[in-house]
PDB file of C-alpha atoms in Angstrom:
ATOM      1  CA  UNK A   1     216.889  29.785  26.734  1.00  0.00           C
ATOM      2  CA  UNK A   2     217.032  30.802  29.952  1.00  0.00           C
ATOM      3  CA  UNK A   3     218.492  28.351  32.964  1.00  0.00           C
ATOM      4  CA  UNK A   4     218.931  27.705  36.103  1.00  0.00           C
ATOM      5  CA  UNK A   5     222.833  27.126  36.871  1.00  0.00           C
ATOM      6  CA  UNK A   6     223.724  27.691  40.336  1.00  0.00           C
ATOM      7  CA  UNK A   7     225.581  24.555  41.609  1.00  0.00           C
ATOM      8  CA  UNK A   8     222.840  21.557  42.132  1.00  0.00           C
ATOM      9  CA  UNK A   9     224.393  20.343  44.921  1.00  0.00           C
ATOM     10  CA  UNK A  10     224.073  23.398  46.987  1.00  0.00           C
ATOM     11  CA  UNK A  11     220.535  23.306  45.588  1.00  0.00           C
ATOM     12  CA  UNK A  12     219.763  20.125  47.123  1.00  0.00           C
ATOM     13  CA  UNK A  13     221.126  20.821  50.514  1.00  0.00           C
ATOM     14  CA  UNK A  14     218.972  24.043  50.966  1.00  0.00           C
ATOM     15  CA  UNK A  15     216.048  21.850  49.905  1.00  0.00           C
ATOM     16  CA  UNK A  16     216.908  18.440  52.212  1.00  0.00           C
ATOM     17  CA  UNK A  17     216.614  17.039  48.811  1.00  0.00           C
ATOM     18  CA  UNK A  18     218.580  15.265  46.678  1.00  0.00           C
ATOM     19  CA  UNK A  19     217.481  16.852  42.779  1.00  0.00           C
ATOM     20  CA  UNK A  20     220.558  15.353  40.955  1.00  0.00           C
ATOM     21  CA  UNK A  21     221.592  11.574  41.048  1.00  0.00           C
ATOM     22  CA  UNK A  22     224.693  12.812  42.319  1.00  0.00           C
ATOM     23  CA  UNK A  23     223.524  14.573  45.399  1.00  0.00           C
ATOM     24  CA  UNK A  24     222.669  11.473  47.553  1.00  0.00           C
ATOM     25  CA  UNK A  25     225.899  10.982  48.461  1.00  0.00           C
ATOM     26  CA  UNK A  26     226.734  14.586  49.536  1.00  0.00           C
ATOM     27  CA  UNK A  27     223.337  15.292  51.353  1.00  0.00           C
ATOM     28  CA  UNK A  28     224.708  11.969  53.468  1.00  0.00           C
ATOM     29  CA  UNK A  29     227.884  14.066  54.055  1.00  0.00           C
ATOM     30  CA  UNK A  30     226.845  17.295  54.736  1.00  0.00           C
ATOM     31  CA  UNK A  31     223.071  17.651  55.268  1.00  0.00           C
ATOM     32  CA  UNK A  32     222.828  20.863  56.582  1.00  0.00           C
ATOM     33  CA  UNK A  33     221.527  24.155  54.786  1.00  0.00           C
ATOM     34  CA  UNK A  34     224.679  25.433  53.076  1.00  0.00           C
ATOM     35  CA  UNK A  35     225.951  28.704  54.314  1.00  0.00           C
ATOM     36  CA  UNK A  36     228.340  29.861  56.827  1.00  0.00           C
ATOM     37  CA  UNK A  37     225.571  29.674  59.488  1.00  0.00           C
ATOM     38  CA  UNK A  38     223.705  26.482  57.909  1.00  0.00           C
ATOM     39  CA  UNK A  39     224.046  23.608  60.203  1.00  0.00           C
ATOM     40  CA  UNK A  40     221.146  21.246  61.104  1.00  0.00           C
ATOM     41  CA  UNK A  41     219.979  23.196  63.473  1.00  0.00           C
ATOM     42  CA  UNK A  42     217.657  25.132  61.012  1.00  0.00           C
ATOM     43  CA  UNK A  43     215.769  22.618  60.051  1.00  0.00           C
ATOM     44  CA  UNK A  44     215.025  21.807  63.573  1.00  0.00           C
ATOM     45  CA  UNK A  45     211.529  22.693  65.025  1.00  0.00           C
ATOM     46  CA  UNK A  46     208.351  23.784  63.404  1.00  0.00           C
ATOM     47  CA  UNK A  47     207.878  25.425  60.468  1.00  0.00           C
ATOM     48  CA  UNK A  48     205.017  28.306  59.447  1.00  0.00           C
ATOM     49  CA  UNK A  49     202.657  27.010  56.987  1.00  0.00           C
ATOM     50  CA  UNK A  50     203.545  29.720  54.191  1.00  0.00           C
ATOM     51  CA  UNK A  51     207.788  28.218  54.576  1.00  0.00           C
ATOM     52  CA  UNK A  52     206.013  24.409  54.031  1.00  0.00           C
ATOM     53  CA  UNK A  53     204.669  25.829  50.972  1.00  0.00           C
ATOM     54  CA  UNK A  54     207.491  27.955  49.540  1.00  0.00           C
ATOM     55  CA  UNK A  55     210.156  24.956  50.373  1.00  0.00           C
ATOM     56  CA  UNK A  56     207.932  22.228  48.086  1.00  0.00           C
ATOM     57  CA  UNK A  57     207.338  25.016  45.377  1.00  0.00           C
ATOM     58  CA  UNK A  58     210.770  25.644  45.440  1.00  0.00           C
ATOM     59  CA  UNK A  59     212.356  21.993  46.067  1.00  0.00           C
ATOM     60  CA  UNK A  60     209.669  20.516  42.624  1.00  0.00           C
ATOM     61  CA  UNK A  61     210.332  23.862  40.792  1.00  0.00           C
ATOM     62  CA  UNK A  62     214.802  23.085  40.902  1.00  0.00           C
ATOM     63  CA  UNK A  63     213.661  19.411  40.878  1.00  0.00           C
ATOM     64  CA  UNK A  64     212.419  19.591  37.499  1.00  0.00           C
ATOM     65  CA  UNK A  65     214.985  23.106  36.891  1.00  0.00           C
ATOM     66  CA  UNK A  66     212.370  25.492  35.918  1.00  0.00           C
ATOM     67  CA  UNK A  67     212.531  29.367  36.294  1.00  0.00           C
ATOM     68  CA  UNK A  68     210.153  31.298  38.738  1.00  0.00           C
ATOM     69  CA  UNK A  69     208.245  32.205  35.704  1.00  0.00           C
ATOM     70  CA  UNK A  70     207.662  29.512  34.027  1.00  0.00           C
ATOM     71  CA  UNK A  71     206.628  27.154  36.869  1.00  0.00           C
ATOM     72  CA  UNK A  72     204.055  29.995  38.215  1.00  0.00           C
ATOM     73  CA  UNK A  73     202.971  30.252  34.422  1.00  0.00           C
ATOM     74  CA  UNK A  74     203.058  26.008  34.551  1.00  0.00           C
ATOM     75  CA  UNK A  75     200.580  25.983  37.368  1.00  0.00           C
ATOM     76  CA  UNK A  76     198.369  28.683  36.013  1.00  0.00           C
ATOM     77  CA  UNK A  77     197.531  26.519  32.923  1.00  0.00           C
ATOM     78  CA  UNK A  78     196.855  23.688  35.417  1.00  0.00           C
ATOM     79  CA  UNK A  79     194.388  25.615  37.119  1.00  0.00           C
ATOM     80  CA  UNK A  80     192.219  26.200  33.300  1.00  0.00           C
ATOM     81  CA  UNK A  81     191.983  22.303  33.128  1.00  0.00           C
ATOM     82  CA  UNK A  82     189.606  20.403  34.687  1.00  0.00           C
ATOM     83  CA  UNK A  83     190.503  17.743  37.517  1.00  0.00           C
ATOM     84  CA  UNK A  84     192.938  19.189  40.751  1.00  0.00           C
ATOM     85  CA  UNK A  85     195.216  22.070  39.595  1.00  0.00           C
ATOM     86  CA  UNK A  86     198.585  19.875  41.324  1.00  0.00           C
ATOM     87  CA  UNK A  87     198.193  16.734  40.025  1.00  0.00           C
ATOM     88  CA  UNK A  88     197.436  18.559  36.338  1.00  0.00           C
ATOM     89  CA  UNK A  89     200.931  20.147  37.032  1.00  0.00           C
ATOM     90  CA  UNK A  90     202.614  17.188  38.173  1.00  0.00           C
ATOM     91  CA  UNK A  91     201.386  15.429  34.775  1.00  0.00           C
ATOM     92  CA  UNK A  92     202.653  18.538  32.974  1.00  0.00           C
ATOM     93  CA  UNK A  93     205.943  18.561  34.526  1.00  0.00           C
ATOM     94  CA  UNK A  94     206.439  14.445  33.739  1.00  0.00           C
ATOM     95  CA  UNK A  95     205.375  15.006  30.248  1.00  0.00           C
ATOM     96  CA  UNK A  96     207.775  17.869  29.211  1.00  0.00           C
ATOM     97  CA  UNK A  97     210.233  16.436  26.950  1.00  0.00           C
ATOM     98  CA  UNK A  98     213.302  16.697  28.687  1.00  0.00           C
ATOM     99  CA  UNK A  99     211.686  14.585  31.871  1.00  0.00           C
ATOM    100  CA  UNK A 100     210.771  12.333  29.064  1.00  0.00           C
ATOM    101  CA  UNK A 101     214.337  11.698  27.973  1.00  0.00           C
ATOM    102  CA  UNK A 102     215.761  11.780  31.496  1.00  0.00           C
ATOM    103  CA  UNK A 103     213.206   9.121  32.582  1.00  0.00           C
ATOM    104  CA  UNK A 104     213.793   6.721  29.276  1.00  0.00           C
ATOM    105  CA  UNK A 105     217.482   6.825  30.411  1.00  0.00           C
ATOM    106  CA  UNK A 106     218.960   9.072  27.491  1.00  0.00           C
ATOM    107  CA  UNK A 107     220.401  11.322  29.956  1.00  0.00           C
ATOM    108  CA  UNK A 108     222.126  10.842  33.362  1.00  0.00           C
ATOM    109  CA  UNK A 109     219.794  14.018  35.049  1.00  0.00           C
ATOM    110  CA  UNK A 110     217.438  16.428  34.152  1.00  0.00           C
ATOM    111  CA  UNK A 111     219.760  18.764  33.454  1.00  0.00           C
ATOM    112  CA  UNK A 112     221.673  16.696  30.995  1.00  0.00           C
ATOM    113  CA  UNK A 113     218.384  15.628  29.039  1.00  0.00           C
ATOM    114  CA  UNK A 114     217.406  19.528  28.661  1.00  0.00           C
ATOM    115  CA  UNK A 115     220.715  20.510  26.955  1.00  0.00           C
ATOM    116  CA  UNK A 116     220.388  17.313  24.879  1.00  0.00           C
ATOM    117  CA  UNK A 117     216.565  18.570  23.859  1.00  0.00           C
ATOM    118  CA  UNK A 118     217.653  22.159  23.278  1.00  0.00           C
ATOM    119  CA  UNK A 119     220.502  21.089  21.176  1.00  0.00           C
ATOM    120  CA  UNK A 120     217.754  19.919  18.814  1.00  0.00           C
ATOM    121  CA  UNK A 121     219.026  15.947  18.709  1.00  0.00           C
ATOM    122  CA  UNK A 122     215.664  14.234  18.237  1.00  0.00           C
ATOM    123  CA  UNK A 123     212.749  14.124  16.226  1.00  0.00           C
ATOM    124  CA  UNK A 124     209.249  13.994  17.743  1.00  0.00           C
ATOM    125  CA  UNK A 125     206.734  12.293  14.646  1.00  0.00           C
ATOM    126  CA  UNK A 126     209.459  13.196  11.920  1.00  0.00           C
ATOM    127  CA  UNK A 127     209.700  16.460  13.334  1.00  0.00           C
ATOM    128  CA  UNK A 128     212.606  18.496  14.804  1.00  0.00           C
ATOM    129  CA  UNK A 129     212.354  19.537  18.205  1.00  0.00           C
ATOM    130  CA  UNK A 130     214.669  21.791  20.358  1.00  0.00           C
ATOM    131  CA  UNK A 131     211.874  22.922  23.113  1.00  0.00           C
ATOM    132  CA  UNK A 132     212.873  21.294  26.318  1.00  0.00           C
ATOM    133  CA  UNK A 133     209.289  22.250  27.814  1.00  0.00           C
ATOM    134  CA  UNK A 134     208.031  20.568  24.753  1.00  0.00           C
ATOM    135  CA  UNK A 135     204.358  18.490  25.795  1.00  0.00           C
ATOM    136  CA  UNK A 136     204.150  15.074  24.793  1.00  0.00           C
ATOM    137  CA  UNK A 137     201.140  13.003  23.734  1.00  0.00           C
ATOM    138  CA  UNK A 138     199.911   9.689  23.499  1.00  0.00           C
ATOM    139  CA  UNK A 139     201.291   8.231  19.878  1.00  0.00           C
ATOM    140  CA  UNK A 140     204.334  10.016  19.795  1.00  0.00           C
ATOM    141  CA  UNK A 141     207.190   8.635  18.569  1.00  0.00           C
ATOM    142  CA  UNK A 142     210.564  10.090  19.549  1.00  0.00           C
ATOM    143  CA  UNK A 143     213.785   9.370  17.684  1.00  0.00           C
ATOM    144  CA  UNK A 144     217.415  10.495  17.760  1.00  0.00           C
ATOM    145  CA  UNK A 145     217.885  12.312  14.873  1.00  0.00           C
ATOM    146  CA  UNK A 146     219.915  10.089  12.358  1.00  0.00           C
ATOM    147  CA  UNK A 147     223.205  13.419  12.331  1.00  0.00           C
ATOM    148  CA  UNK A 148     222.835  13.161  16.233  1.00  0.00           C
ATOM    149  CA  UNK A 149     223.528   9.099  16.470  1.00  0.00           C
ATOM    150  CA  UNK A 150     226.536   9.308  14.871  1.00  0.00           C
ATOM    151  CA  UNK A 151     227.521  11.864  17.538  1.00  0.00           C
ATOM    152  CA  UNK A 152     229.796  10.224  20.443  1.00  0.00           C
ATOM    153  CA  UNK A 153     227.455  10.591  22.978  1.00  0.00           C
ATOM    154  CA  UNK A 154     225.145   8.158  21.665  1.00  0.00           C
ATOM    155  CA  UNK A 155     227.680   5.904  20.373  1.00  0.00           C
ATOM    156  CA  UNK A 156     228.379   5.145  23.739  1.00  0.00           C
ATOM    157  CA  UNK A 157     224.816   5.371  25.784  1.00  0.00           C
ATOM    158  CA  UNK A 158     225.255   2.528  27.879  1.00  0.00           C
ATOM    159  CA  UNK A 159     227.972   4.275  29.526  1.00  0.00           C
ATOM    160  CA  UNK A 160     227.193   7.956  29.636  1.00  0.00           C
ATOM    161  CA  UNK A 161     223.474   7.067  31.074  1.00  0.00           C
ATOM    162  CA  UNK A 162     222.988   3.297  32.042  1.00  0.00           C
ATOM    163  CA  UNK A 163     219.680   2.349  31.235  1.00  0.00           C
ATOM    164  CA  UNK A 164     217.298   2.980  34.711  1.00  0.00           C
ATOM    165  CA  UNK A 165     216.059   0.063  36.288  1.00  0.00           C
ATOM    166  CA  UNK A 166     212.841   2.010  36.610  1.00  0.00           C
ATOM    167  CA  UNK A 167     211.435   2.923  33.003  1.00  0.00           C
ATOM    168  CA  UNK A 168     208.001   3.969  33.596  1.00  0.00           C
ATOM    169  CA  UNK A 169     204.968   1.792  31.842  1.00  0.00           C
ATOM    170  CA  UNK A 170     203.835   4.941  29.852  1.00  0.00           C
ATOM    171  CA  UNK A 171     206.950   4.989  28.058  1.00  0.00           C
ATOM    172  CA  UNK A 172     208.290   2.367  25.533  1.00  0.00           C
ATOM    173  CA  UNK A 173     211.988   2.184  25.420  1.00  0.00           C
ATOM    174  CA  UNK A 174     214.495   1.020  22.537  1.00  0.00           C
ATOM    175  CA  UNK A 175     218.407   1.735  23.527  1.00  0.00           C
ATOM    176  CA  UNK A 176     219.235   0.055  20.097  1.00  0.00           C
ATOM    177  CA  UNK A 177     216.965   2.475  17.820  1.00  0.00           C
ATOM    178  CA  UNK A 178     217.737   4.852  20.185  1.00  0.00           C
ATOM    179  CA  UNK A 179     213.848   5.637  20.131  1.00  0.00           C
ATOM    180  CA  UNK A 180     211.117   6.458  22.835  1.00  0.00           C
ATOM    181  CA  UNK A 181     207.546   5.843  21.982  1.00  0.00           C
ATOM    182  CA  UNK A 182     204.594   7.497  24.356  1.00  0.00           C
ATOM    183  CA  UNK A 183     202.152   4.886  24.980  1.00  0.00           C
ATOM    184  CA  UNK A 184     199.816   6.791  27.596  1.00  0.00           C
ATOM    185  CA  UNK A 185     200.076   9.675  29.807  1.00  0.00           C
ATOM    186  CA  UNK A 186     202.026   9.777  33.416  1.00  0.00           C
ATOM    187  CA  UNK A 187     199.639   9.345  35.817  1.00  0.00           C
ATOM    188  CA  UNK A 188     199.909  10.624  39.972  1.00  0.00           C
ATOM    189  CA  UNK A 189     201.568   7.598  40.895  1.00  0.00           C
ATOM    190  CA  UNK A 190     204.373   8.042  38.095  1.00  0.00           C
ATOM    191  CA  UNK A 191     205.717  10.534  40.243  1.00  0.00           C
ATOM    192  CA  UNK A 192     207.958  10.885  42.923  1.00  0.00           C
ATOM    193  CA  UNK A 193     205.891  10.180  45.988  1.00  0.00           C
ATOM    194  CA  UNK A 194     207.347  12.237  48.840  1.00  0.00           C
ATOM    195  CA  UNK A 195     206.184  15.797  46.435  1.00  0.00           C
ATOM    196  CA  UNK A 196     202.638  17.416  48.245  1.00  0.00           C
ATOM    197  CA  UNK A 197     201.646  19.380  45.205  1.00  0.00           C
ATOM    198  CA  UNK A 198     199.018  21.094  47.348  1.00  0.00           C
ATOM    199  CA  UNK A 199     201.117  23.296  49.651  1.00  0.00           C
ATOM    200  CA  UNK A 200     202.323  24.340  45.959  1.00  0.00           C
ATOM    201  CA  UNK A 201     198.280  24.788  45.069  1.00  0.00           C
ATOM    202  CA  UNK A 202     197.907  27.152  48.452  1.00  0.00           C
ATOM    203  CA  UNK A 203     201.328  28.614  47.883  1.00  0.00           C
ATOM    204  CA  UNK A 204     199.956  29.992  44.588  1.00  0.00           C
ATOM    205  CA  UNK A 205     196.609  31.040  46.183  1.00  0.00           C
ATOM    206  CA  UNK A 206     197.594  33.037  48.180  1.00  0.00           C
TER     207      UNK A 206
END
């Protein structure tokens, strides 16, 4: 399975973007573009249209840590389906199964929850499933898998991942049967606000 694994906070400061919990604090600290010659300065002035659009297609693509590939290949399918090609992908992106763990609190990042789907730890309706991209649907019941709850990690949840003060309403939440039931799809407003999915639409067009 290929990954993404250069350092996220590095990431984050090319981007002005904090993609990790963990970034905030060092974005505060040093918020220039990293780099011997990084410094604010670069981010300073105006910007051509085509940088707008490769900075948000980059910044969403390491926000949710997808490839080149499979993000272009993500937004192509968007395109096929009817309604606007960026919110489809946005919706797309929230319902891959390792968002869907990361936002239900089972991991501390993104990162985290994709190494604890590819490691093949829960069960989607009685089913294993080790495919981070994985699509969920409405109905679908997701479960540690009863080998993987006896594993230390979920012993101790609470600490390793507090549970998020901001579960979204689509998903249905039980830290004690350490299960996740999908009980409608994301919608626009279920993500992050400050992402303009369109620049990514022209970006793609071009």
């Amino acid at each position: 399975m290929a990954r993404d694994l250069s350092p996220v906070v590095k990431q984050s400061r090319r981007e002005g973007y904090a993609l990790h919990p963990k970034a905030h604090k060092y974005l505060a600290k040093r918020p220039g573009i990293p780099g011997q010659h990084g410094g604010n300065g670069r981010r300073l002035g105006s910007k051509s249209q085509y940088a707008l659009q490769l900075r948000e297609k980059q910044k969403v693509r390491r926000l949710y840590g997808l490839l080149e590939k499979q993000f272009k290949n993500l937004f192509t399918k968007a395109a096929k389906q009817r309604g606007q090609t960026g919110e489809n992908a946005m919706i797309m992106l929230e319902r891959r199964l390792d968002n869907v763990l990361y936002r239900a609190g089972f991991a501390s990042s993104r990162r985290a929850a994709r190494q604890l789907a590819g490691h093949g730890h829960f069960m989607i309706n009685d089913q294993r499933v080790d495919i981070p991209s994985y699509q969920v649907s409405i109905g679908d019941a997701i479960v540690v898998r009863t080998k993987s709850s006896k594993n230390d990690y979920f012993k101790i949840l609470d600490d390793v991942s507090p549970k998020p003060s901001n579960i979204p309403s689509w998903l249905k939440v039980d830290r004690k049967k350490l299960s996740i039931d999908v009980k409608s799809l994301p919608t626009r407003e279920d993500v992050e606000p400050d992402i303009n999915e369109q620049l990514i639409v022209e970006y793609y067009s071009r």
